[in-house]
């Protein structure tokens, strides 16, 4: 991918909770191109995944279609990325227990098979307001007013087919991160005078929303780029399956099912016997 870089660091105490235990497995990384008919990597995503104990993580670093009025193109880029089939090839030698880490009956070959997903990057969604109005509201600290005109939030709230409608984002409390004159605190003063917008975002997804707890969501003031970098800190609950306990629970469920099955069969026999 052009201009995208993904790097994952795992604390040693997490990766190796004991000298003979490696909690990290099923690592994989790939790219999805969306630019110029999916032939060029100027737009698209880097997708990385791994499991921690019995929880699968997927991280998407995205750069979507640019332009104030290209909301539909951005939506299509997301659909291309999230609906990519067999994005990760399956390793026939991998431990079968890894399947416990995935959700929805998936095997980890698709993005939404993963239990915990983080999607971020330059998503390029804009604020649908005039530039001078946006600048005035930012300077006055009226961010709540501007958020109602944010294209991404609008799509998440109103577009049922939008691919990020199952994702969540912490409340934005920082000023729009794009577009600045480099090495200044001034929004774009070039001929184009682009509308300041929250282009840079981080969203998350889990089947159980309580598994991810945002701790901080904000921006830093590095001014070497025309964007301000955004950072998120999260507390994530990771599950670990104990095989012996799982087997005990499975046997208990099967016993309950056999009792229920016998009951249903008896009721059916009685019903059809009475109607014969």
Coordinates of C-alpha atoms in Angstrom, one line a residue, residues 37-223:
X37 CA -10.4 -0.3 -10.2
X38 CA -8.6 -2.2 -7.4
X39 CA -5.4 -2.1 -9.4
X40 CA -3.5 0.5 -7.5
X41 CA -2.6 0.8 -3.8
X42 CA -3.1 4.6 -3.4
X43 CA -6.4 3.7 -1.6
X44 CA -7.2 0.6 0.3
X45 CA -6.2 -1.0 3.6
X46 CA -3.5 -3.0 5.4
X47 CA -5.2 -5.8 7.4
X48 CA -3.4 -7.5 10.2
X49 CA -4.6 -10.1 12.6
X50 CA -3.5 -12.4 15.4
X51 CA -5.1 -14.2 18.4
X52 CA -4.3 -13.6 22.1
X53 CA -5.3 -16.7 24.0
X54 CA -8.7 -17.5 22.5
X55 CA -9.6 -14.1 21.3
X56 CA -9.0 -13.0 17.7
X57 CA -8.0 -9.4 16.9
X58 CA -8.1 -7.7 13.5
X59 CA -6.6 -4.3 12.8
X60 CA -7.5 -2.4 9.6
X61 CA -5.3 0.6 8.6
X62 CA -7.3 2.4 5.8
X63 CA -7.0 5.2 3.3
X64 CA -10.3 5.8 1.6
X65 CA -11.3 7.9 -1.4
X66 CA -10.6 11.6 -1.0
X67 CA -12.8 14.7 -1.9
X68 CA -15.5 16.6 -0.2
X69 CA -18.2 15.1 -2.2
X70 CA -16.9 11.5 -2.6
X71 CA -18.9 10.0 0.3
X72 CA -20.4 7.2 -1.9
X73 CA -16.9 6.3 -3.1
X74 CA -15.7 6.1 0.5
X75 CA -18.6 3.8 1.3
X76 CA -17.8 1.6 -1.7
X77 CA -14.1 1.4 -0.5
X78 CA -15.3 0.2 2.9
X79 CA -17.6 -2.4 1.3
X80 CA -14.7 -3.7 -0.9
X81 CA -12.5 -4.0 2.2
X82 CA -14.9 -5.5 4.7
X83 CA -16.5 -7.9 2.2
X84 CA -13.3 -9.3 0.8
X85 CA -13.7 -13.1 0.8
X86 CA -10.9 -15.3 2.0
X87 CA -8.6 -12.4 2.7
X88 CA -6.6 -14.7 5.0
X89 CA -5.6 -18.1 3.7
X90 CA -6.1 -20.9 6.2
X91 CA -3.1 -22.8 7.5
X92 CA -4.0 -26.5 7.3
X93 CA -1.5 -27.2 10.1
X94 CA -2.9 -24.7 12.6
X95 CA -4.3 -25.9 15.9
X96 CA -8.1 -26.7 15.7
X97 CA -8.6 -24.9 19.0
X98 CA -7.9 -21.6 17.2
X99 CA -11.5 -21.8 15.8
X100 CA -12.7 -20.9 19.3
X101 CA -11.2 -17.4 18.7
X102 CA -13.5 -16.6 15.8
X103 CA -17.2 -15.6 15.8
X104 CA -20.3 -16.0 13.7
X105 CA -19.3 -19.5 12.5
X106 CA -16.3 -18.0 10.7
X107 CA -12.9 -19.5 10.5
X108 CA -10.8 -16.3 10.3
X109 CA -10.7 -16.1 6.6
X110 CA -12.8 -12.9 6.5
X111 CA -12.4 -9.7 8.5
X112 CA -15.7 -9.9 10.4
X113 CA -14.9 -13.4 11.5
X114 CA -12.7 -11.8 14.1
X115 CA -13.9 -11.2 17.6
X116 CA -12.3 -7.8 18.1
X117 CA -11.9 -5.4 15.2
X118 CA -10.2 -2.0 15.1
X119 CA -10.6 0.1 12.0
X120 CA -8.8 3.4 11.6
X121 CA -6.8 5.7 9.4
X122 CA -7.5 8.5 6.9
X123 CA -11.1 7.6 6.3
X124 CA -11.5 11.0 4.5
X125 CA -15.2 11.6 5.6
X126 CA -15.8 15.3 5.7
X127 CA -18.0 17.9 7.4
X128 CA -20.9 19.1 5.2
X129 CA -20.7 22.8 6.0
X130 CA -19.0 25.9 4.5
X131 CA -15.3 26.3 5.4
X132 CA -15.7 29.7 7.1
X133 CA -18.6 28.4 9.2
X134 CA -16.6 25.3 10.3
X135 CA -13.6 27.4 11.2
X136 CA -15.7 29.8 13.3
X137 CA -17.4 26.9 15.1
X138 CA -14.0 25.3 15.8
X139 CA -12.5 28.5 17.2
X140 CA -15.6 29.0 19.4
X141 CA -15.3 25.4 20.7
X142 CA -18.8 24.4 19.3
X143 CA -17.7 20.9 18.2
X144 CA -21.1 19.4 19.1
X145 CA -22.7 21.6 16.4
X146 CA -20.3 20.4 13.8
X147 CA -20.6 16.7 14.6
X148 CA -24.2 16.6 13.4
X149 CA -22.8 17.5 9.9
X150 CA -20.0 14.8 10.0
X151 CA -20.5 12.5 7.0
X152 CA -19.3 9.4 8.8
X153 CA -21.6 9.8 11.8
X154 CA -24.4 10.5 9.5
X155 CA -23.8 7.3 7.5
X156 CA -23.6 5.3 10.7
X157 CA -26.9 6.7 12.0
X158 CA -29.0 6.7 8.8
X159 CA -27.6 4.3 6.3
X160 CA -28.7 0.7 7.1
X161 CA -26.5 -0.7 4.4
X162 CA -23.4 1.2 5.6
X163 CA -20.7 -1.4 6.4
X164 CA -19.6 0.4 9.6
X165 CA -23.0 0.4 11.2
X166 CA -21.9 -2.4 13.6
X167 CA -18.8 -0.4 14.6
X168 CA -18.6 2.1 17.4
X169 CA -16.5 5.3 18.0
X170 CA -15.8 7.1 21.2
X171 CA -17.2 10.6 21.4
X172 CA -15.1 13.1 19.5
X173 CA -13.9 15.9 21.7
X174 CA -11.0 17.2 19.6
X175 CA -10.9 19.7 16.7
X176 CA -11.0 18.5 13.1
X177 CA -7.6 17.0 12.1
X178 CA -7.5 18.0 8.4
X179 CA -6.4 20.0 6.5
X180 CA -3.6 22.1 8.0
X181 CA -0.9 24.2 6.4
X182 CA 2.2 22.2 7.3
X183 CA 4.2 23.4 10.4
X184 CA 1.3 25.7 11.4
X185 CA -1.9 25.7 13.3
X186 CA -3.8 27.2 10.4
X187 CA -6.4 25.3 8.4
X188 CA -5.8 25.1 4.6
X189 CA -5.1 28.6 3.2
X190 CA -4.3 27.3 -0.3
X191 CA -6.5 28.1 -3.3
X192 CA -8.6 25.0 -2.6
X193 CA -9.3 26.1 1.0
X194 CA -10.5 22.7 2.0
X195 CA -13.2 22.4 4.7
X196 CA -11.7 21.3 8.0
X197 CA -12.9 17.8 8.8
X198 CA -12.5 14.8 11.0
X199 CA -10.8 12.6 8.4
X200 CA -8.7 10.7 10.8
X201 CA -10.7 8.2 12.9
X202 CA -10.6 5.0 14.9
X203 CA -13.6 2.7 15.2
X204 CA -14.0 -0.6 17.0
X205 CA -16.3 -3.6 16.8
X206 CA -17.1 -6.6 19.1
X207 CA -20.1 -8.9 19.2
X208 CA -20.2 -8.1 22.9
X209 CA -19.7 -4.3 23.1
X210 CA -18.8 -4.6 26.8
X211 CA -15.5 -6.4 25.8
X212 CA -14.0 -3.0 24.6
X213 CA -13.9 0.0 26.9
X214 CA -12.4 3.2 25.4
X215 CA -10.1 5.0 27.9
X216 CA -9.0 7.9 25.8
X217 CA -9.6 9.2 22.2
X218 CA -7.8 12.3 21.1
X219 CA -5.2 13.9 18.8
X220 CA -1.6 15.0 19.1
X221 CA -0.2 18.3 17.8
X222 CA 2.6 17.1 15.5
X223 CA 2.6 19.6 12.7

